[in-house]
Every structure is written in structure tokens, then in C-alpha cells.
Amino acid sequence: MVTQERALATRRMILEAAGSVFAEKGYSATTVADILKKLTLTRGAVYFHFSSKEELARAVLASQADVPTVVRDLKLQELIDLGVVFACQLTRDPVLQGSVRLSLELDSVGLDRKLPFQSWVDRNLRILEQASAQGEVRPHVNLVETAELLCSCFTGVQLFSQVMTGWVDLDARFRTLLKHVLSNIAEPWVLFQLDLSPDRGVKVGAELAALAEERAADGEEDPGRTDLAC
Amino acid sequence: MVTQERALATRRMILEAAGSVFAEKGYSATTVADILKKLTLTRGAVYFHFSSKEELARAVLASQADVPTVVRDLKLQELIDLGVVFACQLTRDPVLQGSVRLSLELDSVGLDRKLPFQSWVDRNLRILEQASAQGEVRPHVNLVETAELLCSCFTGVQLFSQVMTGWVDLDARFRTLLKHVLSNIAEPWVLFQLDLSPDRGVKVGAELAALAEERAADGEEDPGRTDLAC
């Protein structure tokens, strides 16, 4: 493993430890010592990557932006797949779990709680704008309003699913949300082609894993995160 | 003021103090001493009503069930009005604000976080069942699924609005949610009659205030909560 790869893998290891502690204890109750206990690294190695608990929390929060997606011709399918992948990864990725807890807690003092919400709104909006440009979106739809609503509702659905079943039914609840809102957003010719089936997560996960392997074979950077199959 | 009335008013005063502290600090960081500081009551008077911080938190959590509504012929309008009133009261009622924070926090150890969610689902479901029985709901709608989805989405919308604007735009965001989902739930003849206008909260608030005055004139119990106008 070359130095750059090793550094990325170490960074990822630290983020996973931090994510799992933030997910369990929240921001205030977490100490850097708690995170160190989960690692076989020295304090110095951790501080080489992150200078404080706050910097760790910022990096964990920012991980939501890394949720991968597959580019699609039908942009509303791309939007669905992004949510499906997020739902799948949330049940297994400690960094994402930590990130979600930090986003939801008021006591994460000093952290900008708007950031992860706004970054999801922006991501939704970019896809909705592309969808609209190619005629997939019904003309009355206010794109910003809908991008914000999708972010809000998905947040609520994941929270409800976490409280009720520990995320076991997150994927099903996410698809219920889409069934309720898509007919108001998508033109009928698009609705007809959208895949909302229960095995969508498995399909997209397999695609993402294959894409990651291709990139690895091409010698592209691997951030140490290969667990993409759903 | 007769003894019973005085006791109810005191209980309400304690709940408001507890709600505002829980809303500000969360469950773990709150102490009974913090709550006492907000009151001109003795420790003994508080303990006469609530034996512990946990009992206070339970009572604050349970307050969500007290959000009043007006019975309507059109049951989907009743459902809308319930949400509109909740959105309005949340911006002003410290007990409800405390309740929402307790529902959203994982660190509220020892409290059943499912309870407030389940109680909203049950309340939505009862209204949806009545709506369905009188033909307001489209035949494909799964009532339980929709009752849970509405609770989830409303939770997400209120959280998003809290983070982004401190609830200033909660009412507008709630109406955006309804505009997106109602066409999938309501039969067209009902959609046509539903009032989703921006001044709906003011109208329903005035009705609730008038109803409360009527009840007071009839000598019915007043729990010390007369701030119903929106």
C-alpha cells in the first residue's frame, strides 16, 4: 500500500471510530479518548489527521455528502436511487450513523447544523433541475420547495424508522414516501418508467460495487470504503 | 379560584418551566434545580405534582396528545387543521417545544421515545378511518401506512424548519407537505373543498379560543391554558 493510500485508509478508520461513538453518545458526551479506545492508533496519529473533537465531528457530518450515486438518463430515477443508497448505507455505515445523530441534535454546540440539510437540498435540487430541463417534472412544481420537502420528509422517515424499528424498515418507508409524493412531481410518462421495487437497493448497490472495482482496476484513489453492495 | 383549579394551574406552570428547560438543554443536562429556578414554587410544591425529573419528562412528552382540534364534517380537513394547530402552537408553547426535543433525542434514557410517535400515528389513523368510511379517501390508500407517513413527514418538516429558520416557516412548509401528498390520499371531490390557505391557522385558532370560552362559561375545567388563538 503506498503512503497516500495508507493515509486515506487510516483517516477512514478514524472516521468510523468517531462516527460510531458520536452515534452512540452524541456530541457533548463524546471525548477524543472514547474514540481512541476504539482504535489501535496512537493519539499522535489521530491528531495528525484531526486536530480536535470538533474537527472530527465536522468530518463525520460532511460524510453525508459522500453517499455515492449512479448517473441515470432518467434523472428522477437517479434521485430515487440516491435515497435508496442512503437508506441502505445508513443501516450499516457508522460514519453516516454518527453524522445523522449530529445533524439531529441541538446540543452539538459549535457545529453548523444547517450544513448537512443544505447540502442534501442542493444535491436534490441539482438532480431536480436536470430532470426539469428534460421534461420529467410537472410544470407546477417549485423545484426549491420540492428539494427542501424531500430532504425534510426523508429526515423524518429515517428518524421514525430509527425510533420504531432501528432502521429495519427504512427502505420500505422511504419507498412509501416516494409513492405518496412522486405522482405530484413526475410527469406520467416518467412515473411509468420509475423503478421503486423492493430489490432496487440490491441492484444499485451491485452497480456501485462494480463501478468501484472498475475505478480500483484503473488505479484510481480508493478511500478505503468498498462496502457498497446493499 | 377553587382548589382543583389552582392545582391544575400550578401543574401547568410547572410543566411550562420543565418544557422550556428540556427544550433548551435536553433531558440529560436538565436538573430539577434548573426547573425550580424558573418557578416561584417550593421544591415540595413541585414534588407534590411530579416525583422526579423522569416523571416531569413523561408529562412533557405526553403534552403532544393535548393539541386540540375542531371536529369537522370533512375529516381530511380535520386532519389538516390538527397539523395547522400543532404547527402554530409549537412556535409558542414551551411544553410542546420541550416535548418535541425529548422525542427527537436518543439520550432521553429511560423514556419510551416510541410513545409520542405512536400516539400521533393513532390520532392520524382514527381521523383517516373516519375519512375513509365516508368516502373521502382514494381506494388504494393503506390507512396505517399513510398515518405513519404523515407523522414521519411532519416530524421531518418541523425539524428542518427548526434548524433552518427557528420554526418561522413551519406553517408554510407544512402546507407544502400537504400539497404534495394530499392528491395521492384524497378523492378529487374532497381535494376541491379542502382549505389549505395561509390564514387557516388564524381561523382555526380563533375557533378554538371561542370553544374554550364557551366551555369556561359552562363551568367546565380549564387547565390554565387559554392561549389558543394563532
mmCIF file of N, CA and C in Angstrom, chain A residues 23-151:
data_model
loop_
_atom_site.group_PDB
_atom_site.id
_atom_site.type_symbol
_atom_site.label_atom_id
_atom_site.label_comp_id
_atom_site.label_asym_id
_atom_site.label_seq_id
_atom_site.Cartn_x
_atom_site.Cartn_y
_atom_site.Cartn_z
ATOM 1 N N ALA A 23 -22.540 8.378 17.213
ATOM 2 C CA ALA A 23 -23.871 7.770 17.048
ATOM 3 C C ALA A 23 -24.395 7.251 18.377
ATOM 4 N N GLU A 24 -23.478 6.739 19.204
ATOM 5 C CA GLU A 24 -23.893 6.130 20.478
ATOM 6 C C GLU A 24 -24.125 7.182 21.560
ATOM 7 N N LYS A 25 -23.211 8.178 21.647
ATOM 8 C CA LYS A 25 -23.229 9.090 22.798
ATOM 9 C C LYS A 25 -23.639 10.518 22.466
ATOM 10 N N GLY A 26 -23.667 10.888 21.202
ATOM 11 C CA GLY A 26 -23.939 12.282 20.850
ATOM 12 C C GLY A 26 -22.680 13.119 20.990
ATOM 13 N N TYR A 27 -22.752 14.373 20.539
ATOM 14 C CA TYR A 27 -21.545 15.217 20.502
ATOM 15 C C TYR A 27 -21.016 15.539 21.897
ATOM 16 N N SER A 28 -21.894 16.041 22.771
ATOM 17 C CA SER A 28 -21.437 16.550 24.067
ATOM 18 C C SER A 28 -20.758 15.472 24.898
ATOM 19 N N ALA A 29 -21.354 14.277 24.930
ATOM 20 C CA ALA A 29 -20.847 13.226 25.815
ATOM 21 C C ALA A 29 -19.610 12.521 25.253
ATOM 22 N N THR A 30 -19.273 12.759 23.988
ATOM 23 C CA THR A 30 -18.129 12.073 23.371
ATOM 24 C C THR A 30 -16.815 12.784 23.721
ATOM 25 N N THR A 31 -15.778 11.998 24.008
ATOM 26 C CA THR A 31 -14.435 12.563 24.180
ATOM 27 C C THR A 31 -13.513 11.921 23.139
ATOM 28 N N VAL A 32 -12.402 12.606 22.837
ATOM 29 C CA VAL A 32 -11.421 12.031 21.905
ATOM 30 C C VAL A 32 -10.893 10.710 22.485
ATOM 31 N N ALA A 33 -10.802 10.634 23.829
ATOM 32 C CA ALA A 33 -10.349 9.391 24.468
ATOM 33 C C ALA A 33 -11.279 8.225 24.125
ATOM 34 N N ASP A 34 -12.625 8.486 24.099
ATOM 35 C CA ASP A 34 -13.594 7.425 23.714
ATOM 36 C C ASP A 34 -13.275 6.907 22.321
ATOM 37 N N ILE A 35 -12.932 7.826 21.430
ATOM 38 C CA ILE A 35 -12.669 7.453 20.031
ATOM 39 C C ILE A 35 -11.353 6.671 19.940
ATOM 40 N N LEU A 36 -10.356 7.141 20.695
ATOM 41 C CA LEU A 36 -9.059 6.444 20.705
ATOM 42 C C LEU A 36 -9.196 5.001 21.177
ATOM 43 N N LYS A 37 -10.094 4.788 22.167
ATOM 44 C CA LYS A 37 -10.292 3.431 22.707
ATOM 45 C C LYS A 37 -10.714 2.444 21.630
ATOM 46 N N LYS A 38 -11.360 2.945 20.578
ATOM 47 C CA LYS A 38 -11.847 2.064 19.507
ATOM 48 C C LYS A 38 -10.764 1.776 18.473
ATOM 49 N N LEU A 39 -9.600 2.430 18.618
ATOM 50 C CA LEU A 39 -8.558 2.341 17.582
ATOM 51 C C LEU A 39 -7.278 1.741 18.138
ATOM 52 N N THR A 40 -6.433 1.212 17.227
ATOM 53 C CA THR A 40 -5.115 0.731 17.649
ATOM 54 C C THR A 40 -4.054 1.771 17.243
ATOM 55 N N LEU A 41 -4.496 3.019 17.103
ATOM 56 C CA LEU A 41 -3.568 4.086 16.697
ATOM 57 C C LEU A 41 -3.129 4.901 17.908
ATOM 58 N N THR A 42 -2.003 5.583 17.777
ATOM 59 C CA THR A 42 -1.570 6.485 18.849
ATOM 60 C C THR A 42 -2.358 7.784 18.764
ATOM 61 N N ARG A 43 -2.416 8.498 19.896
ATOM 62 C CA ARG A 43 -3.041 9.814 19.950
ATOM 63 C C ARG A 43 -2.459 10.727 18.856
ATOM 64 N N GLY A 44 -1.133 10.648 18.698
ATOM 65 C CA GLY A 44 -0.437 11.474 17.706
ATOM 66 C C GLY A 44 -0.926 11.194 16.292
ATOM 67 N N ALA A 45 -1.143 9.918 15.977
ATOM 68 C CA ALA A 45 -1.597 9.545 14.632
ATOM 69 C C ALA A 45 -2.990 10.123 14.359
ATOM 70 N N VAL A 46 -3.846 10.084 15.410
ATOM 71 C CA VAL A 46 -5.196 10.644 15.246
ATOM 72 C C VAL A 46 -5.118 12.159 15.060
ATOM 73 N N TYR A 47 -4.296 12.828 15.912
ATOM 74 C CA TYR A 47 -4.191 14.286 15.823
ATOM 75 C C TYR A 47 -3.503 14.747 14.539
ATOM 76 N N PHE A 48 -2.724 13.843 13.906
ATOM 77 C CA PHE A 48 -2.146 14.174 12.607
ATOM 78 C C PHE A 48 -3.266 14.429 11.582
ATOM 79 N N HIS A 49 -4.353 13.637 11.699
ATOM 80 C CA HIS A 49 -5.475 13.779 10.754
ATOM 81 C C HIS A 49 -6.523 14.800 11.217
ATOM 82 N N PHE A 50 -6.810 14.803 12.528
ATOM 83 C CA PHE A 50 -7.868 15.681 13.051
ATOM 84 C C PHE A 50 -7.370 16.351 14.332
ATOM 85 N N SER A 51 -7.462 17.683 14.374
ATOM 86 C CA SER A 51 -6.841 18.398 15.489
ATOM 87 C C SER A 51 -7.730 18.487 16.733
ATOM 88 N N SER A 52 -9.019 18.153 16.608
ATOM 89 C CA SER A 52 -9.911 18.286 17.773
ATOM 90 C C SER A 52 -11.178 17.458 17.575
ATOM 91 N N LYS A 53 -11.949 17.333 18.656
ATOM 92 C CA LYS A 53 -13.241 16.639 18.583
ATOM 93 C C LYS A 53 -14.137 17.357 17.584
ATOM 94 N N GLU A 54 -14.085 18.686 17.597
ATOM 95 C CA GLU A 54 -14.939 19.446 16.688
ATOM 96 C C GLU A 54 -14.584 19.154 15.232
ATOM 97 N N GLU A 55 -13.279 19.051 14.937
ATOM 98 C CA GLU A 55 -12.876 18.766 13.562
ATOM 99 C C GLU A 55 -13.339 17.365 13.160
ATOM 100 N N LEU A 56 -13.253 16.418 14.105
ATOM 101 C CA LEU A 56 -13.764 15.067 13.829
ATOM 102 C C LEU A 56 -15.265 15.112 13.522
ATOM 103 N N ALA A 57 -15.983 15.869 14.349
ATOM 104 C CA ALA A 57 -17.429 15.957 14.153
ATOM 105 C C ALA A 57 -17.762 16.590 12.802
ATOM 106 N N ARG A 58 -16.997 17.616 12.430
ATOM 107 C CA ARG A 58 -17.219 18.250 11.126
ATOM 108 C C ARG A 58 -17.020 17.251 9.988
ATOM 109 N N ALA A 59 -15.966 16.436 10.108
ATOM 110 C CA ALA A 59 -15.676 15.461 9.055
ATOM 111 C C ALA A 59 -16.754 14.379 9.010
ATOM 112 N N VAL A 60 -17.231 13.957 10.198
ATOM 113 C CA VAL A 60 -18.301 12.951 10.251
ATOM 114 C C VAL A 60 -19.574 13.536 9.628
ATOM 115 N N LEU A 61 -19.903 14.778 10.017
ATOM 116 C CA LEU A 61 -21.080 15.447 9.450
ATOM 117 C C LEU A 61 -20.985 15.520 7.923
ATOM 118 N N ALA A 62 -19.775 15.864 7.439
ATOM 119 C CA ALA A 62 -19.591 16.062 5.994
ATOM 120 C C ALA A 62 -19.732 14.763 5.202
ATOM 121 N N SER A 63 -19.645 13.615 5.918
ATOM 122 C CA SER A 63 -19.666 12.327 5.197
ATOM 123 C C SER A 63 -20.965 12.101 4.440
ATOM 124 N N GLN A 64 -22.040 12.803 4.863
ATOM 125 C CA GLN A 64 -23.315 12.623 4.157
ATOM 126 C C GLN A 64 -23.192 12.998 2.683
ATOM 127 N N ALA A 65 -22.265 13.921 2.396
ATOM 128 C CA ALA A 65 -22.094 14.352 1.004
ATOM 129 C C ALA A 65 -21.432 13.274 0.154
ATOM 130 N N ASP A 66 -20.807 12.262 0.825
ATOM 131 C CA ASP A 66 -20.090 11.217 0.087
ATOM 132 C C ASP A 66 -20.991 10.083 -0.380
ATOM 133 N N VAL A 67 -22.272 10.094 0.011
ATOM 134 C CA VAL A 67 -23.147 8.993 -0.421
ATOM 135 C C VAL A 67 -23.116 8.946 -1.954
ATOM 136 N N PRO A 68 -22.686 7.804 -2.515
ATOM 137 C CA PRO A 68 -22.488 7.758 -3.962
ATOM 138 C C PRO A 68 -23.801 7.533 -4.705
ATOM 139 N N THR A 69 -23.798 7.846 -5.977
ATOM 140 C CA THR A 69 -24.961 7.507 -6.787
ATOM 141 C C THR A 69 -24.496 7.108 -8.178
ATOM 142 N N VAL A 70 -25.435 6.585 -8.952
ATOM 143 C CA VAL A 70 -25.138 6.188 -10.325
ATOM 144 C C VAL A 70 -25.852 7.190 -11.235
ATOM 145 N N VAL A 71 -25.133 7.739 -12.214
ATOM 146 C CA VAL A 71 -25.747 8.689 -13.146
ATOM 147 C C VAL A 71 -26.751 7.935 -14.029
ATOM 148 N N ARG A 72 -27.962 8.501 -14.164
ATOM 149 C CA ARG A 72 -29.025 7.861 -14.957
ATOM 150 C C ARG A 72 -29.513 8.797 -16.058
ATOM 151 N N ASP A 73 -30.045 8.212 -17.118
ATOM 152 C CA ASP A 73 -30.693 9.040 -18.142
ATOM 153 C C ASP A 73 -31.938 9.696 -17.548
ATOM 154 N N LEU A 74 -32.715 8.889 -16.825
ATOM 155 C CA LEU A 74 -33.927 9.401 -16.189
ATOM 156 C C LEU A 74 -33.513 9.982 -14.829
ATOM 157 N N LYS A 75 -33.564 11.313 -14.720
ATOM 158 C CA LYS A 75 -32.997 11.967 -13.536
ATOM 159 C C LYS A 75 -33.811 11.685 -12.271
ATOM 160 N N LEU A 76 -35.124 11.501 -12.406
ATOM 161 C CA LEU A 76 -35.904 11.191 -11.199
ATOM 162 C C LEU A 76 -35.555 9.799 -10.667
ATOM 163 N N GLN A 77 -35.152 8.893 -11.562
ATOM 164 C CA GLN A 77 -34.656 7.594 -11.088
ATOM 165 C C GLN A 77 -33.338 7.772 -10.342
ATOM 166 N N GLU A 78 -32.505 8.696 -10.827
ATOM 167 C CA GLU A 78 -31.227 8.984 -10.139
ATOM 168 C C GLU A 78 -31.507 9.494 -8.716
ATOM 169 N N LEU A 79 -32.543 10.341 -8.592
ATOM 170 C CA LEU A 79 -32.928 10.879 -7.279
ATOM 171 C C LEU A 79 -33.416 9.754 -6.359
ATOM 172 N N ILE A 80 -34.250 8.869 -6.895
ATOM 173 C CA ILE A 80 -34.737 7.720 -6.127
ATOM 174 C C ILE A 80 -33.554 6.860 -5.670
ATOM 175 N N ASP A 81 -32.641 6.579 -6.602
ATOM 176 C CA ASP A 81 -31.520 5.700 -6.286
ATOM 177 C C ASP A 81 -30.615 6.298 -5.216
ATOM 178 N N LEU A 82 -30.460 7.612 -5.245
ATOM 179 C CA LEU A 82 -29.658 8.284 -4.215
ATOM 180 C C LEU A 82 -30.262 8.019 -2.831
ATOM 181 N N GLY A 83 -31.582 8.147 -2.725
ATOM 182 C CA GLY A 83 -32.268 7.889 -1.453
ATOM 183 C C GLY A 83 -32.181 6.432 -1.045
ATOM 184 N N VAL A 84 -32.334 5.541 -2.019
ATOM 185 C CA VAL A 84 -32.275 4.104 -1.755
ATOM 186 C C VAL A 84 -30.880 3.726 -1.215
ATOM 187 N N VAL A 85 -29.838 4.296 -1.817
ATOM 188 C CA VAL A 85 -28.469 4.003 -1.385
ATOM 189 C C VAL A 85 -28.228 4.580 0.013
ATOM 190 N N PHE A 86 -28.703 5.797 0.239
ATOM 191 C CA PHE A 86 -28.566 6.401 1.572
ATOM 192 C C PHE A 86 -29.247 5.516 2.612
ATOM 193 N N ALA A 87 -30.468 5.091 2.322
ATOM 194 C CA ALA A 87 -31.237 4.252 3.255
ATOM 195 C C ALA A 87 -30.467 2.969 3.554
ATOM 196 N N CYS A 88 -29.879 2.391 2.519
ATOM 197 C CA CYS A 88 -29.133 1.142 2.688
ATOM 198 C C CYS A 88 -27.868 1.368 3.512
ATOM 199 N N GLN A 89 -27.109 2.406 3.159
ATOM 200 C CA GLN A 89 -25.837 2.637 3.856
ATOM 201 C C GLN A 89 -26.036 3.059 5.309
ATOM 202 N N LEU A 90 -27.146 3.762 5.571
ATOM 203 C CA LEU A 90 -27.389 4.230 6.935
ATOM 204 C C LEU A 90 -27.505 3.058 7.914
ATOM 205 N N THR A 91 -28.045 1.943 7.443
ATOM 206 C CA THR A 91 -28.216 0.793 8.344
ATOM 207 C C THR A 91 -26.869 0.137 8.668
ATOM 208 N N ARG A 92 -25.792 0.471 7.907
ATOM 209 C CA ARG A 92 -24.534 -0.248 8.111
ATOM 210 C C ARG A 92 -23.292 0.604 8.304
ATOM 211 N N ASP A 93 -23.337 1.876 7.929
ATOM 212 C CA ASP A 93 -22.133 2.699 7.954
ATOM 213 C C ASP A 93 -22.072 3.553 9.226
ATOM 214 N N PRO A 94 -21.113 3.264 10.139
ATOM 215 C CA PRO A 94 -21.050 4.012 11.397
ATOM 216 C C PRO A 94 -20.796 5.514 11.188
ATOM 217 N N VAL A 95 -20.086 5.883 10.119
ATOM 218 C CA VAL A 95 -19.814 7.313 9.897
ATOM 219 C C VAL A 95 -21.125 8.036 9.580
ATOM 220 N N LEU A 96 -21.926 7.426 8.721
ATOM 221 C CA LEU A 96 -23.217 8.012 8.358
ATOM 222 C C LEU A 96 -24.155 8.047 9.576
ATOM 223 N N GLN A 97 -24.128 6.980 10.385
ATOM 224 C CA GLN A 97 -24.967 6.954 11.588
ATOM 225 C C GLN A 97 -24.574 8.077 12.542
ATOM 226 N N GLY A 98 -23.268 8.279 12.709
ATOM 227 C CA GLY A 98 -22.799 9.371 13.558
ATOM 228 C C GLY A 98 -23.217 10.714 12.992
ATOM 229 N N SER A 99 -23.097 10.837 11.680
ATOM 230 C CA SER A 99 -23.448 12.073 11.005
ATOM 231 C C SER A 99 -24.924 12.426 11.213
ATOM 232 N N VAL A 100 -25.779 11.419 11.078
ATOM 233 C CA VAL A 100 -27.216 11.642 11.256
ATOM 234 C C VAL A 100 -27.524 12.080 12.685
ATOM 235 N N ARG A 101 -26.897 11.425 13.665
ATOM 236 C CA ARG A 101 -27.139 11.828 15.052
ATOM 237 C C ARG A 101 -26.676 13.267 15.288
ATOM 238 N N LEU A 102 -25.507 13.631 14.773
ATOM 239 C CA LEU A 102 -25.014 15.009 14.946
ATOM 240 C C LEU A 102 -25.959 16.017 14.298
ATOM 241 N N SER A 103 -26.496 15.662 13.120
ATOM 242 C CA SER A 103 -27.429 16.580 12.434
ATOM 243 C C SER A 103 -28.698 16.797 13.251
ATOM 244 N N LEU A 104 -29.095 15.765 13.989
ATOM 245 C CA LEU A 104 -30.392 15.838 14.664
ATOM 246 C C LEU A 104 -30.332 16.456 16.049
ATOM 247 N N GLU A 105 -29.115 16.637 16.581
ATOM 248 C CA GLU A 105 -29.026 17.069 17.974
ATOM 249 C C GLU A 105 -28.764 18.554 18.130
ATOM 250 N N LEU A 106 -29.555 19.152 18.950
ATOM 251 C CA LEU A 106 -29.377 20.575 19.226
ATOM 252 C C LEU A 106 -28.124 20.846 20.036
ATOM 253 N N ASP A 107 -27.664 19.860 20.805
ATOM 254 C CA ASP A 107 -26.563 20.153 21.721
ATOM 255 C C ASP A 107 -25.191 20.013 21.068
ATOM 256 N N SER A 108 -25.193 19.816 19.739
ATOM 257 C CA SER A 108 -23.904 19.756 19.044
ATOM 258 C C SER A 108 -23.356 21.183 18.902
ATOM 259 N N VAL A 109 -23.032 21.767 20.027
ATOM 260 C CA VAL A 109 -22.666 23.189 20.076
ATOM 261 C C VAL A 109 -21.459 23.473 19.175
ATOM 262 N N GLY A 110 -21.520 24.587 18.482
ATOM 263 C CA GLY A 110 -20.373 24.993 17.679
ATOM 264 C C GLY A 110 -20.375 24.393 16.282
ATOM 265 N N LEU A 111 -21.312 23.484 16.020
ATOM 266 C CA LEU A 111 -21.373 22.903 14.680
ATOM 267 C C LEU A 111 -22.543 23.513 13.926
ATOM 268 N N ASP A 112 -22.352 23.741 12.644
ATOM 269 C CA ASP A 112 -23.431 24.315 11.850
ATOM 270 C C ASP A 112 -24.393 23.207 11.435
ATOM 271 N N ARG A 113 -25.516 23.136 12.132
ATOM 272 C CA ARG A 113 -26.475 22.061 11.860
ATOM 273 C C ARG A 113 -27.175 22.247 10.514
ATOM 274 N N LYS A 114 -27.128 23.471 9.978
ATOM 275 C CA LYS A 114 -27.788 23.683 8.680
ATOM 276 C C LYS A 114 -27.053 22.964 7.549
ATOM 277 N N LEU A 115 -25.730 22.822 7.732
ATOM 278 C CA LEU A 115 -24.867 22.347 6.653
ATOM 279 C C LEU A 115 -25.337 21.032 6.012
ATOM 280 N N PRO A 116 -25.517 19.946 6.789
ATOM 281 C CA PRO A 116 -25.916 18.696 6.125
ATOM 282 C C PRO A 116 -27.287 18.810 5.460
ATOM 283 N N PHE A 117 -28.218 19.557 6.086
ATOM 284 C CA PHE A 117 -29.538 19.722 5.463
ATOM 285 C C PHE A 117 -29.385 20.471 4.134
ATOM 286 N N GLN A 118 -28.625 21.599 4.188
ATOM 287 C CA GLN A 118 -28.488 22.397 2.973
ATOM 288 C C GLN A 118 -27.756 21.613 1.887
ATOM 289 N N SER A 119 -26.810 20.770 2.278
ATOM 290 C CA SER A 119 -26.072 20.037 1.248
ATOM 291 C C SER A 119 -26.985 18.994 0.575
ATOM 292 N N TRP A 120 -27.917 18.395 1.348
ATOM 293 C CA TRP A 120 -28.892 17.481 0.725
ATOM 294 C C TRP A 120 -29.880 18.225 -0.163
ATOM 295 N N VAL A 121 -30.304 19.401 0.294
ATOM 296 C CA VAL A 121 -31.227 20.201 -0.525
ATOM 297 C C VAL A 121 -30.558 20.539 -1.855
ATOM 298 N N ASP A 122 -29.284 20.970 -1.791
ATOM 299 C CA ASP A 122 -28.559 21.341 -3.016
ATOM 300 C C ASP A 122 -28.427 20.145 -3.954
ATOM 301 N N ARG A 123 -28.129 18.994 -3.357
ATOM 302 C CA ARG A 123 -27.949 17.792 -4.182
ATOM 303 C C ARG A 123 -29.273 17.390 -4.843
ATOM 304 N N ASN A 124 -30.355 17.403 -4.052
ATOM 305 C CA ASN A 124 -31.692 17.126 -4.615
ATOM 306 C C ASN A 124 -32.020 18.119 -5.721
ATOM 307 N N LEU A 125 -31.712 19.395 -5.445
ATOM 308 C CA LEU A 125 -32.082 20.454 -6.384
ATOM 309 C C LEU A 125 -31.367 20.288 -7.722
ATOM 310 N N ARG A 126 -30.059 19.973 -7.676
ATOM 311 C CA ARG A 126 -29.309 19.790 -8.928
ATOM 312 C C ARG A 126 -29.945 18.698 -9.790
ATOM 313 N N ILE A 127 -30.337 17.590 -9.140
ATOM 314 C CA ILE A 127 -30.941 16.492 -9.916
ATOM 315 C C ILE A 127 -32.330 16.911 -10.426
ATOM 316 N N LEU A 128 -33.099 17.593 -9.564
ATOM 317 C CA LEU A 128 -34.437 18.047 -9.984
ATOM 318 C C LEU A 128 -34.341 19.032 -11.150
ATOM 319 N N GLU A 129 -33.328 19.900 -11.134
ATOM 320 C CA GLU A 129 -33.154 20.867 -12.228
ATOM 321 C C GLU A 129 -32.859 20.147 -13.542
ATOM 322 N N GLN A 130 -32.005 19.121 -13.464
ATOM 323 C CA GLN A 130 -31.723 18.333 -14.671
ATOM 324 C C GLN A 130 -32.984 17.611 -15.139
ATOM 325 N N ALA A 131 -33.728 17.048 -14.166
ATOM 326 C CA ALA A 131 -34.973 16.350 -14.506
ATOM 327 C C ALA A 131 -35.955 17.309 -15.177
ATOM 328 N N SER A 132 -36.041 18.510 -14.622
ATOM 329 C CA SER A 132 -36.968 19.503 -15.163
ATOM 330 C C SER A 132 -36.555 19.910 -16.573
ATOM 331 N N ALA A 133 -35.242 20.109 -16.778
ATOM 332 C CA ALA A 133 -34.735 20.546 -18.085
ATOM 333 C C ALA A 133 -35.072 19.542 -19.186
ATOM 334 N N GLN A 134 -35.168 18.252 -18.797
ATOM 335 C CA GLN A 134 -35.507 17.270 -19.830
ATOM 336 C C GLN A 134 -36.972 16.827 -19.751
ATOM 337 N N GLY A 135 -37.794 17.677 -19.132
ATOM 338 C CA GLY A 135 -39.238 17.470 -19.199
ATOM 339 C C GLY A 135 -39.825 16.383 -18.306
ATOM 340 N N GLU A 136 -39.081 15.960 -17.268
ATOM 341 C CA GLU A 136 -39.593 14.892 -16.399
ATOM 342 C C GLU A 136 -40.530 15.409 -15.307
ATOM 343 N N VAL A 137 -40.412 16.726 -15.022
ATOM 344 C CA VAL A 137 -41.104 17.283 -13.851
ATOM 345 C C VAL A 137 -42.364 18.032 -14.289
ATOM 346 N N ARG A 138 -43.442 17.858 -13.537
ATOM 347 C CA ARG A 138 -44.700 18.548 -13.873
ATOM 348 C C ARG A 138 -44.500 20.070 -13.764
ATOM 349 N N PRO A 139 -45.174 20.830 -14.646
ATOM 350 C CA PRO A 139 -44.863 22.271 -14.751
ATOM 351 C C PRO A 139 -45.154 23.090 -13.502
ATOM 352 N N HIS A 140 -46.100 22.655 -12.642
ATOM 353 C CA HIS A 140 -46.436 23.476 -11.470
ATOM 354 C C HIS A 140 -45.414 23.341 -10.344
ATOM 355 N N VAL A 141 -44.474 22.380 -10.464
ATOM 356 C CA VAL A 141 -43.573 22.080 -9.343
ATOM 357 C C VAL A 141 -42.555 23.202 -9.125
ATOM 358 N N ASN A 142 -42.476 23.664 -7.870
ATOM 359 C CA ASN A 142 -41.451 24.625 -7.451
ATOM 360 C C ASN A 142 -40.235 23.786 -7.022
ATOM 361 N N LEU A 143 -39.160 23.855 -7.818
ATOM 362 C CA LEU A 143 -38.038 22.927 -7.615
ATOM 363 C C LEU A 143 -37.367 23.076 -6.243
ATOM 364 N N VAL A 144 -37.165 24.316 -5.801
ATOM 365 C CA VAL A 144 -36.517 24.527 -4.495
ATOM 366 C C VAL A 144 -37.402 23.970 -3.374
ATOM 367 N N GLU A 145 -38.693 24.317 -3.434
ATOM 368 C CA GLU A 145 -39.654 23.858 -2.431
ATOM 369 C C GLU A 145 -39.657 22.325 -2.362
ATOM 370 N N THR A 146 -39.635 21.676 -3.527
ATOM 371 C CA THR A 146 -39.685 20.221 -3.572
ATOM 372 C C THR A 146 -38.374 19.611 -3.089
ATOM 373 N N ALA A 147 -37.233 20.233 -3.447
ATOM 374 C CA ALA A 147 -35.931 19.733 -2.967
ATOM 375 C C ALA A 147 -35.873 19.800 -1.445
ATOM 376 N N GLU A 148 -36.407 20.888 -0.877
ATOM 377 C CA GLU A 148 -36.410 21.037 0.580
ATOM 378 C C GLU A 148 -37.389 20.061 1.229
ATOM 379 N N LEU A 149 -38.545 19.888 0.590
ATOM 380 C CA LEU A 149 -39.536 18.960 1.147
ATOM 381 C C LEU A 149 -38.998 17.531 1.163
ATOM 382 N N LEU A 150 -38.356 17.118 0.085
ATOM 383 C CA LEU A 150 -37.809 15.757 0.031
ATOM 384 C C LEU A 150 -36.771 15.551 1.130
ATOM 385 N N CYS A 151 -35.918 16.548 1.338
ATOM 386 C CA CYS A 151 -34.918 16.459 2.404
ATOM 387 C C CYS A 151 -35.603 16.368 3.775
#
